[in-house]
PDB file of C-alpha atoms in Angstrom:
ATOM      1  CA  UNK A  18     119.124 102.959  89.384  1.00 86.00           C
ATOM      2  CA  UNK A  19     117.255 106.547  88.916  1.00 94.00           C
ATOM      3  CA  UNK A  20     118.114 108.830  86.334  1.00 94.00           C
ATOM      4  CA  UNK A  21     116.064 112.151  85.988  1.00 93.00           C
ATOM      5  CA  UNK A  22     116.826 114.036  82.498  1.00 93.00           C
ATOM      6  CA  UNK A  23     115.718 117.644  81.905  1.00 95.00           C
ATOM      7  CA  UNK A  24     112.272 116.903  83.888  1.00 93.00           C
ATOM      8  CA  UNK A  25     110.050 120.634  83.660  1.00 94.00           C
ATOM      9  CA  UNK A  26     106.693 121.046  85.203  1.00 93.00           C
ATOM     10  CA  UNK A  27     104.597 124.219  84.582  1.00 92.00           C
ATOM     11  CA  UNK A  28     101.385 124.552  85.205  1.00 89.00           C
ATOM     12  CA  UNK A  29      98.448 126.776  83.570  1.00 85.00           C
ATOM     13  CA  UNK A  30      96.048 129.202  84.685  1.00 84.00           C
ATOM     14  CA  UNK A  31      93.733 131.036  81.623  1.00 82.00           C
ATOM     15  CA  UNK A  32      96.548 132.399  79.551  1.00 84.00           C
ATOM     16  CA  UNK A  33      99.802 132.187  82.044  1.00 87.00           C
ATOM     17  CA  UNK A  34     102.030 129.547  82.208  1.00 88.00           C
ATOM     18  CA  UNK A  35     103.802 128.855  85.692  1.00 87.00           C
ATOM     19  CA  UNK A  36     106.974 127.211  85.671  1.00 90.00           C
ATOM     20  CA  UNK A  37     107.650 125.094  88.579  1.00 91.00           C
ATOM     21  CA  UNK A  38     110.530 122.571  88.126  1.00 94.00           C
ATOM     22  CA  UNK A  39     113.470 123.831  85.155  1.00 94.00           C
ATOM     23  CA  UNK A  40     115.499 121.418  83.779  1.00 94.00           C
ATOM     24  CA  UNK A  41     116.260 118.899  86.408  1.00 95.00           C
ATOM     25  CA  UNK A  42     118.758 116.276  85.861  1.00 96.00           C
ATOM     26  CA  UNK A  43     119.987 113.939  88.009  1.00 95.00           C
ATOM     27  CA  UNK A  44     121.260 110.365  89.192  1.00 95.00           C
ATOM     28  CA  UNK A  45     120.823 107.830  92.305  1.00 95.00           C
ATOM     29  CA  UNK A  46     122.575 104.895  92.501  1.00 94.00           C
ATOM     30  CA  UNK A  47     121.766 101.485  93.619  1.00 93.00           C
ATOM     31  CA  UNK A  48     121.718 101.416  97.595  1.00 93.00           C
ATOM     32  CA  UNK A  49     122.142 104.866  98.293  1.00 95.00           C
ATOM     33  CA  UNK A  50     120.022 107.333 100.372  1.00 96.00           C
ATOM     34  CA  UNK A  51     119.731 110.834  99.178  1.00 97.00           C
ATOM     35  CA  UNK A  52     117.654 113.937 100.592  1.00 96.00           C
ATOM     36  CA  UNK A  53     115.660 116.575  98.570  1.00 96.00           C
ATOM     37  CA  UNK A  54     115.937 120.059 100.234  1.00 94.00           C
ATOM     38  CA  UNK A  55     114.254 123.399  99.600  1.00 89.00           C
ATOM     39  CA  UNK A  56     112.330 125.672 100.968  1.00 84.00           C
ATOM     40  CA  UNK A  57     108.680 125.941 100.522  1.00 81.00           C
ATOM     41  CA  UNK A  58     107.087 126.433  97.233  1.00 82.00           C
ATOM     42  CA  UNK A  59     110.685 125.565  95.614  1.00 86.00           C
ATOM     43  CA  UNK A  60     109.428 122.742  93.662  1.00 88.00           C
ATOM     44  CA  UNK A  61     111.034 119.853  95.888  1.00 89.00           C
ATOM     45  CA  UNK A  62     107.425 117.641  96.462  1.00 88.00           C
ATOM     46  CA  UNK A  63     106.314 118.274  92.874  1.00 91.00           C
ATOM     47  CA  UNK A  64     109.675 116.630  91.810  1.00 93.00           C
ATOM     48  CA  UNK A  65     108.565 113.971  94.225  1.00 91.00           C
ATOM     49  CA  UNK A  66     105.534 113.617  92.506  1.00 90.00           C
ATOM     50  CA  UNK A  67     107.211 113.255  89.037  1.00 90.00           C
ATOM     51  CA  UNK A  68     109.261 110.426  90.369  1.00 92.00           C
ATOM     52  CA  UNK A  69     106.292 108.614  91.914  1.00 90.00           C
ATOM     53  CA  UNK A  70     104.341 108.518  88.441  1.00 89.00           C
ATOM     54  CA  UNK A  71     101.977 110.836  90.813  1.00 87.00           C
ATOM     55  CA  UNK A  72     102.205 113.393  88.483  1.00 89.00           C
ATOM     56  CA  UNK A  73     103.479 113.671  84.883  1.00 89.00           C
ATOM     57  CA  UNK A  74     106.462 116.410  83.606  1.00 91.00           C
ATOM     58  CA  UNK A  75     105.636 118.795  81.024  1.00 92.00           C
ATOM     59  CA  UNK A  76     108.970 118.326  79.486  1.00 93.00           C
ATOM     60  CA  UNK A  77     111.793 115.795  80.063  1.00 93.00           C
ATOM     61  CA  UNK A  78     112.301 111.768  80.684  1.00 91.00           C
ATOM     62  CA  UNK A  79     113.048 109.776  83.885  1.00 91.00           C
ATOM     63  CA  UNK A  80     114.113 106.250  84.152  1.00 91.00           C
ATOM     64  CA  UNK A  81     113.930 103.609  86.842  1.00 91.00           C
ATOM     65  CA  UNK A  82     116.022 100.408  86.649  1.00 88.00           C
ATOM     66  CA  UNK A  83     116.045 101.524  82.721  1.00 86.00           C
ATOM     67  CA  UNK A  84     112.327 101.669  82.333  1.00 85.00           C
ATOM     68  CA  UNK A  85     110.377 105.179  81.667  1.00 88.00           C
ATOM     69  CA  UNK A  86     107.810 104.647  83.950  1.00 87.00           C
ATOM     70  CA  UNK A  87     106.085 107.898  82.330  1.00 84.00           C
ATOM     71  CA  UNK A  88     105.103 105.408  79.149  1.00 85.00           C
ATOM     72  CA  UNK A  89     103.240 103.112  81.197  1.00 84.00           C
ATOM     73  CA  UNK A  90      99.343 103.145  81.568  1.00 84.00           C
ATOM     74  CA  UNK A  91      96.871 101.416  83.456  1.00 87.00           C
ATOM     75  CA  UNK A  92      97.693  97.638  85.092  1.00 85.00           C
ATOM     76  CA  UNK A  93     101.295  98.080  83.579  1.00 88.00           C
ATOM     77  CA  UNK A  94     101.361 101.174  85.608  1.00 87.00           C
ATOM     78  CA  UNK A  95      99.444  99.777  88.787  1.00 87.00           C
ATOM     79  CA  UNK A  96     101.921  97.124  89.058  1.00 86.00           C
ATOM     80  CA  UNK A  97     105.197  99.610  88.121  1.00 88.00           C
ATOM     81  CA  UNK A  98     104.283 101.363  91.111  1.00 87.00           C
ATOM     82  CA  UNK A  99     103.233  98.398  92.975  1.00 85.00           C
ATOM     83  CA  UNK A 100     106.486  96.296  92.847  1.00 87.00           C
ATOM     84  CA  UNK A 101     109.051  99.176  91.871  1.00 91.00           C
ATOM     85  CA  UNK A 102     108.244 101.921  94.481  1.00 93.00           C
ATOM     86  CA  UNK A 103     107.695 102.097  98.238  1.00 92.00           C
ATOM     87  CA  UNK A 104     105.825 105.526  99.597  1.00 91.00           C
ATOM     88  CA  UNK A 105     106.336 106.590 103.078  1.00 90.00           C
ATOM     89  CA  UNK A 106     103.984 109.458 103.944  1.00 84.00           C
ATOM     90  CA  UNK A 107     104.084 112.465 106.591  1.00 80.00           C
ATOM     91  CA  UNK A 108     100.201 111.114 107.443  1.00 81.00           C
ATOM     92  CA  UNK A 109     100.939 107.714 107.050  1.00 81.00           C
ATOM     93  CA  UNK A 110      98.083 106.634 104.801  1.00 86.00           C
ATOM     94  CA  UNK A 111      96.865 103.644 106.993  1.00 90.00           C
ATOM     95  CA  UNK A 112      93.704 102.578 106.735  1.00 92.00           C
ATOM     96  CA  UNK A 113      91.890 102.706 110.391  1.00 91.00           C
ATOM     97  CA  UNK A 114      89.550  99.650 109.407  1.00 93.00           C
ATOM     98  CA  UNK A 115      92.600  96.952 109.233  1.00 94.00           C
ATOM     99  CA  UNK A 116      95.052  95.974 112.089  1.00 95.00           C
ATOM    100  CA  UNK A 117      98.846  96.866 111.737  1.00 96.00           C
ATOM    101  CA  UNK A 118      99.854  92.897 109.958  1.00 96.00           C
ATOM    102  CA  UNK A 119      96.439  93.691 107.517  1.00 95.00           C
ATOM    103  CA  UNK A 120      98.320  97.180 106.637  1.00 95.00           C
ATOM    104  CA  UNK A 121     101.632  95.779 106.147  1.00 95.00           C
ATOM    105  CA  UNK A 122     100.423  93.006 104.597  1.00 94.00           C
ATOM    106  CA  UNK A 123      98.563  95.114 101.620  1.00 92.00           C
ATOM    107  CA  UNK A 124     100.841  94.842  98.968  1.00 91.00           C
ATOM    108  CA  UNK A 125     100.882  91.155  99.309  1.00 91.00           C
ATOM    109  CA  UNK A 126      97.126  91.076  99.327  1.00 90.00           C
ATOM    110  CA  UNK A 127      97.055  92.914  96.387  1.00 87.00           C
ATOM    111  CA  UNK A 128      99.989  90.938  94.030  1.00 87.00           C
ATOM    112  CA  UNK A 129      97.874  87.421  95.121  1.00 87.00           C
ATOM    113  CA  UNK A 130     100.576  85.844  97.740  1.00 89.00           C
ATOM    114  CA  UNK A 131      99.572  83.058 100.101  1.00 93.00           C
ATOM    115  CA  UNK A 132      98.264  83.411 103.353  1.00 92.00           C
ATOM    116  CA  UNK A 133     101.196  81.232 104.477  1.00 94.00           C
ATOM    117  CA  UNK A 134     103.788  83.447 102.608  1.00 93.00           C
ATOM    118  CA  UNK A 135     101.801  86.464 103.826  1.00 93.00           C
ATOM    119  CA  UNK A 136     102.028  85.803 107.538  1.00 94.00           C
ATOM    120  CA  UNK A 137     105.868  85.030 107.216  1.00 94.00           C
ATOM    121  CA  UNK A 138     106.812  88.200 105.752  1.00 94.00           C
ATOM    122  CA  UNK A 139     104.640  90.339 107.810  1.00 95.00           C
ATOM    123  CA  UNK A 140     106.062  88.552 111.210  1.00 94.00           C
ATOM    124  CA  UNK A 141     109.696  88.872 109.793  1.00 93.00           C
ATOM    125  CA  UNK A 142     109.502  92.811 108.135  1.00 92.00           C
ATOM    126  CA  UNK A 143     107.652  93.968 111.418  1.00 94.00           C
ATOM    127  CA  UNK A 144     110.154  92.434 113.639  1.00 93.00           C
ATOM    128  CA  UNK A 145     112.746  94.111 111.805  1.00 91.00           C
ATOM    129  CA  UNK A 146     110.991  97.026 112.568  1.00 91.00           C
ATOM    130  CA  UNK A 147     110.364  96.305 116.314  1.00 91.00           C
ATOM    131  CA  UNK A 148     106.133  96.449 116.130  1.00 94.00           C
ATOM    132  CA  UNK A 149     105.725  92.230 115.636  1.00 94.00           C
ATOM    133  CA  UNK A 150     103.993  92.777 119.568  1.00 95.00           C
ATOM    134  CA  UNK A 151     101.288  95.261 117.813  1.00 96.00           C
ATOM    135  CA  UNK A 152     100.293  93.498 115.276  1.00 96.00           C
ATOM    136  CA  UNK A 153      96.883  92.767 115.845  1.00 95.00           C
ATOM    137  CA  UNK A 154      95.913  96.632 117.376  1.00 95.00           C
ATOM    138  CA  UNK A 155      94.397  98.881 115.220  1.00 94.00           C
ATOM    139  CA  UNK A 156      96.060 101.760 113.629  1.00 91.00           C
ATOM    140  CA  UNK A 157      94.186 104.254 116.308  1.00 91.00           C
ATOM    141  CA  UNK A 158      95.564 102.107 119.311  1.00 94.00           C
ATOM    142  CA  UNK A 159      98.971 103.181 118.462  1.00 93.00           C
ATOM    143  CA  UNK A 160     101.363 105.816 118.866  1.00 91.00           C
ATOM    144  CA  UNK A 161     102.839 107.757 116.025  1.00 88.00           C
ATOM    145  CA  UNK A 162     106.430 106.231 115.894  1.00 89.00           C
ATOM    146  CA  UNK A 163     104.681 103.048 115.607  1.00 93.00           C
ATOM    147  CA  UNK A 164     101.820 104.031 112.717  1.00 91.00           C
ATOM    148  CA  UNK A 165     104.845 105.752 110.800  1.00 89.00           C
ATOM    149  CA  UNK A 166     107.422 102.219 111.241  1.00 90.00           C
ATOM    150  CA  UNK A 167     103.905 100.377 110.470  1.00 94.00           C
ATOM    151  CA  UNK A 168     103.514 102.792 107.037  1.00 92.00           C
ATOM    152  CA  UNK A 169     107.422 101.614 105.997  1.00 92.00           C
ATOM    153  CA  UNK A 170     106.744  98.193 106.816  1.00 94.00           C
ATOM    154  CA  UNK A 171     104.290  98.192 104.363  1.00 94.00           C
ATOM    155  CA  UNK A 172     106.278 100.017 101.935  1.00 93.00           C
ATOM    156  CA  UNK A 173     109.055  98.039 102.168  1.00 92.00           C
ATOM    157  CA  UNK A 174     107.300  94.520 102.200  1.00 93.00           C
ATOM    158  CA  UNK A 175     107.540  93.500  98.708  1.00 89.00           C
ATOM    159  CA  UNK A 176     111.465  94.529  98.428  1.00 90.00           C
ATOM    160  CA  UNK A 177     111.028  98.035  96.446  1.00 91.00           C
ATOM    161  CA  UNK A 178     113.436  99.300  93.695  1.00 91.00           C
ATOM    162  CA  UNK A 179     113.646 103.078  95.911  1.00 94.00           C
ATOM    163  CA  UNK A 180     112.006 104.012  98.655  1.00 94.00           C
ATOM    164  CA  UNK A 181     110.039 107.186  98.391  1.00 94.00           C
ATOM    165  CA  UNK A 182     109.544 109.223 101.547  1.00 92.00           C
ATOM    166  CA  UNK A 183     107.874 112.584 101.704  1.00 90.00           C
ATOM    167  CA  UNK A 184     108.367 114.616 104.944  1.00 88.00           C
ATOM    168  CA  UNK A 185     108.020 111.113 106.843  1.00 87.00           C
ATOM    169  CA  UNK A 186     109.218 112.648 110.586  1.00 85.00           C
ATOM    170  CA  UNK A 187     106.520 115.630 110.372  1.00 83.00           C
ATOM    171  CA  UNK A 188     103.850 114.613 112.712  1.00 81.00           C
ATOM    172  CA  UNK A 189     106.408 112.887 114.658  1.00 83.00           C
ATOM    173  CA  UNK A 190     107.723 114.213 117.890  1.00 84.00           C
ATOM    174  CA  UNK A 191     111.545 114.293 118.310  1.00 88.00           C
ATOM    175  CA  UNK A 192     111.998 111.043 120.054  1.00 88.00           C
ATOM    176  CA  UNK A 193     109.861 108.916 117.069  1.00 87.00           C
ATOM    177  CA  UNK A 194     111.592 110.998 114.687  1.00 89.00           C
ATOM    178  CA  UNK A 195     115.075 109.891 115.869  1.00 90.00           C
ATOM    179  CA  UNK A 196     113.661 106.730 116.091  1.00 89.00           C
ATOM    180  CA  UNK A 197     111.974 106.822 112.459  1.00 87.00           C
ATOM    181  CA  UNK A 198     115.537 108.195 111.059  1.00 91.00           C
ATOM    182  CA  UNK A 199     117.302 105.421 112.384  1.00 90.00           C
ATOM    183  CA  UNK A 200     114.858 102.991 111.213  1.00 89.00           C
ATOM    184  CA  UNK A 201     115.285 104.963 107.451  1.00 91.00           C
ATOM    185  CA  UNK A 202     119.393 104.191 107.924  1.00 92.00           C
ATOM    186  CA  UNK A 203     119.316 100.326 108.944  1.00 89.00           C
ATOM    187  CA  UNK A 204     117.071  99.918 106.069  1.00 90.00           C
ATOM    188  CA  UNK A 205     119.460 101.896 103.854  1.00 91.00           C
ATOM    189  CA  UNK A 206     122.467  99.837 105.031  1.00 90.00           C
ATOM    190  CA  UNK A 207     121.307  96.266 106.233  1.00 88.00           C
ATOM    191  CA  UNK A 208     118.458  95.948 103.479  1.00 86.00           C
ATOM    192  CA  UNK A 209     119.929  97.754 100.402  1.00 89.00           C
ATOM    193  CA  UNK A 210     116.889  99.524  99.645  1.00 90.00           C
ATOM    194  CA  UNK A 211     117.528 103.058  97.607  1.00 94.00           C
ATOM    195  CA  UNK A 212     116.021 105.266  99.239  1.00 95.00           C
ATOM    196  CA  UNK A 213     114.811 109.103  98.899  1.00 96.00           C
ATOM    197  CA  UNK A 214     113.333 111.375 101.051  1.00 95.00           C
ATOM    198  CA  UNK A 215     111.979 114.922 100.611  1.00 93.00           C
ATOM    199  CA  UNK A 216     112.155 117.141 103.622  1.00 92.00           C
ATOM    200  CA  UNK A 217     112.617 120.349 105.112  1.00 88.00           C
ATOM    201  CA  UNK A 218     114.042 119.535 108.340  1.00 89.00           C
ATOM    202  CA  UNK A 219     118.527 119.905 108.505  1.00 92.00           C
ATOM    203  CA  UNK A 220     118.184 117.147 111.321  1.00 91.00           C
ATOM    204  CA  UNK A 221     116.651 114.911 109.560  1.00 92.00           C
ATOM    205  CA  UNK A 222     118.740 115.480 105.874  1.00 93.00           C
ATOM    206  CA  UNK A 223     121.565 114.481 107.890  1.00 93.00           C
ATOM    207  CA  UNK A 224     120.930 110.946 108.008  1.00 93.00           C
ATOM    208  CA  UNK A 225     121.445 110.344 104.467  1.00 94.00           C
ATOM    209  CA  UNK A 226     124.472 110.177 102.105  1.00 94.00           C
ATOM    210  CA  UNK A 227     123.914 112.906 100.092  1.00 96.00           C
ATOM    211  CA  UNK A 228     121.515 116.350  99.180  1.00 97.00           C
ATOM    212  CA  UNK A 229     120.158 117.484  96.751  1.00 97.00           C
ATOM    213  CA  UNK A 230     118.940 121.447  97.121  1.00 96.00           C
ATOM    214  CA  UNK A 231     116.594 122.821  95.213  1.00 94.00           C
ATOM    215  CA  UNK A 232     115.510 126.707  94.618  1.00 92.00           C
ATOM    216  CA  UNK A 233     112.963 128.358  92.614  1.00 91.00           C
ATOM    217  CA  UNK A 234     112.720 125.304  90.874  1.00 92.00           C
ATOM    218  CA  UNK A 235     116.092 124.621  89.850  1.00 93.00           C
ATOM    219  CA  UNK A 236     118.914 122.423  91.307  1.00 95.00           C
ATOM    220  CA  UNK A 237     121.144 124.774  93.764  1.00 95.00           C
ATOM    221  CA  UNK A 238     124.084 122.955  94.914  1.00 96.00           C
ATOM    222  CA  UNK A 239     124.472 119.170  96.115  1.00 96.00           C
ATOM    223  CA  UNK A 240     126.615 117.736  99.279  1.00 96.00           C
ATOM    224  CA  UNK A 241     127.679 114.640 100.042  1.00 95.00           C
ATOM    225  CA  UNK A 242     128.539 113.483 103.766  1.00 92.00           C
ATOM    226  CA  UNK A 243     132.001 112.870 104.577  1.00 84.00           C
ATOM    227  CA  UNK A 244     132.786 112.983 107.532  1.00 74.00           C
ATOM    228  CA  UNK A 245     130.521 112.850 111.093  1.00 79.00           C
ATOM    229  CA  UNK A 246     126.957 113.259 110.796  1.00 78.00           C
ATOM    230  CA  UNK A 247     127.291 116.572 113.001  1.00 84.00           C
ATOM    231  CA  UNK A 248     129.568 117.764 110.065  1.00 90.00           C
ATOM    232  CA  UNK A 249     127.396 117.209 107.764  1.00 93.00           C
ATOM    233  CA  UNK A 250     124.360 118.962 109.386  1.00 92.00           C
ATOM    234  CA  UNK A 251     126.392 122.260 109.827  1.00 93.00           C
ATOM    235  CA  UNK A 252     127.328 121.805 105.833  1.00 94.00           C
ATOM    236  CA  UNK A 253     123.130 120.970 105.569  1.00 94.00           C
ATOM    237  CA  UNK A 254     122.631 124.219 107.659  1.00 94.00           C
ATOM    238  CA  UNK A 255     125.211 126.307 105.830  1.00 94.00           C
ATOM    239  CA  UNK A 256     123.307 125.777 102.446  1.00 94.00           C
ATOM    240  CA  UNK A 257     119.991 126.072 103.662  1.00 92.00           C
ATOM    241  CA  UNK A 258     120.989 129.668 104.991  1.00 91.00           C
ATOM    242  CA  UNK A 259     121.948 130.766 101.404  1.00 89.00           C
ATOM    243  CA  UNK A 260     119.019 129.351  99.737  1.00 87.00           C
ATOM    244  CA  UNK A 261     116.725 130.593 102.792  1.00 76.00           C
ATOM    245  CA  UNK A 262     115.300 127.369 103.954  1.00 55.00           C
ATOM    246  CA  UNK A 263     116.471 127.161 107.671  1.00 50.00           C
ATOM    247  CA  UNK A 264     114.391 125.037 109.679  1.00 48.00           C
TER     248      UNK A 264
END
């Protein structure tokens, strides 16, 4: 599904040269959920932005579904990232002017669908999602469980190659994040959608199948969860303690 070869970022400033990812190489496999752990300033959300065509590597290739999105430019890129990737954001990203069906319903707008088709998607995703009853509030009428399950509607809508989620529980108190990360699992499991999620927080890294860590801008170690999820967040913690990310 996603394979990252020998991706390097540095970055410039007059005559230095600041390396901030080294050599990263990795896989993700159709249908699974994996975290990306480190602490701050180790390089985890610039990796993010790699992988999201946000940003390009210095160095290195990266291929989704066996396509190098990196090659791509203009509409061919616009509608890579429109059909290909889903983005889940700590701030959400929804526009205040539009009701909660007119956010989710974006991506159709923009790829041309019927109203008909339009309406039937939005009704069915955001039922899935338990906010169909919300549909016609505005984005400041609502809580933020329901903005942040509003922002992966949206993402999610036109059927995604990964899911890309970057610290998606951080404005979120503990009850909407349990909430979010259980939303993030049935997803994961009932829709098939790969998903990956940068964050910080143990709790939260526990939901998925496996983590990645990464330090100083290199990959540390990776675990996979095999046993109860309260195993695996000691194993999450245990890491995160040698790499000094606790959280």
């Amino acid at each position: 599904m996603l394979k990252v070869n020998q991706l390097c970022k540095s970055y410039k400033t007059g005559s230095k040269t600041y390396p901030v990812l080294k050599n990263i190489s990795f896989e993700i496999n159709k249908g699974e959920f994996v975290a990306i752990m480190g602490s701050s300033g180790s390089g985890k959300t610039t990796l993010l932005n790699m992988i999201s065509t946000i940003d390009k590597p210095t160095t290195g290739t990266m291929e989704l579904k066996g396509k190098n999105p990196l090659l791509l430019r203009g509409e061919e890129l616009a509608l890579f990232r429109r059909r290909e990737l889903g983005f889940v954001f700590q701030d959400f990203n929804l526009i205040d002017t539009l009701t909660v069906g007119e956010n989710i319903m974006l991506p159709l707008t923009l790829e041309g669908a019927s109203i008909k088709d339009m309406n039937i998607q939005t009704k069915s995703i955001s039922k899935f999602l338990g906010i169909d009853k919300i549909l016609d509030r505005k984005t400041y009428e609502i809580s933020g469980g329901q903005a942040q399950r509003c922002a992966i509607a949206r993402a999610i809508i036109n059927k995604p190659a990964i899911l890309l989620a970057d610290e998606p529980t951080g404005n979120l108190d503990s009850k909407s994040t349990d909430d979010v990360l259980k939303l993030f699992t049935r997803i994961n499991k009932e829709q098939k959608v790969t998903t990956l999620m940068v964050t910080h927080e143990a709790y939260s890294a526990s939901y998925s199948d496996r983590v990645i860590f990464i330090k100083d801008g290199c990959i540390y170690t990776e675990i996979k969860k095999s046993e109860s999820s309260n195993s695996f967040y000691s194993d999450i913690l245990a890491v995160l303690s040698q790499i000094g990310g606790v959280r």
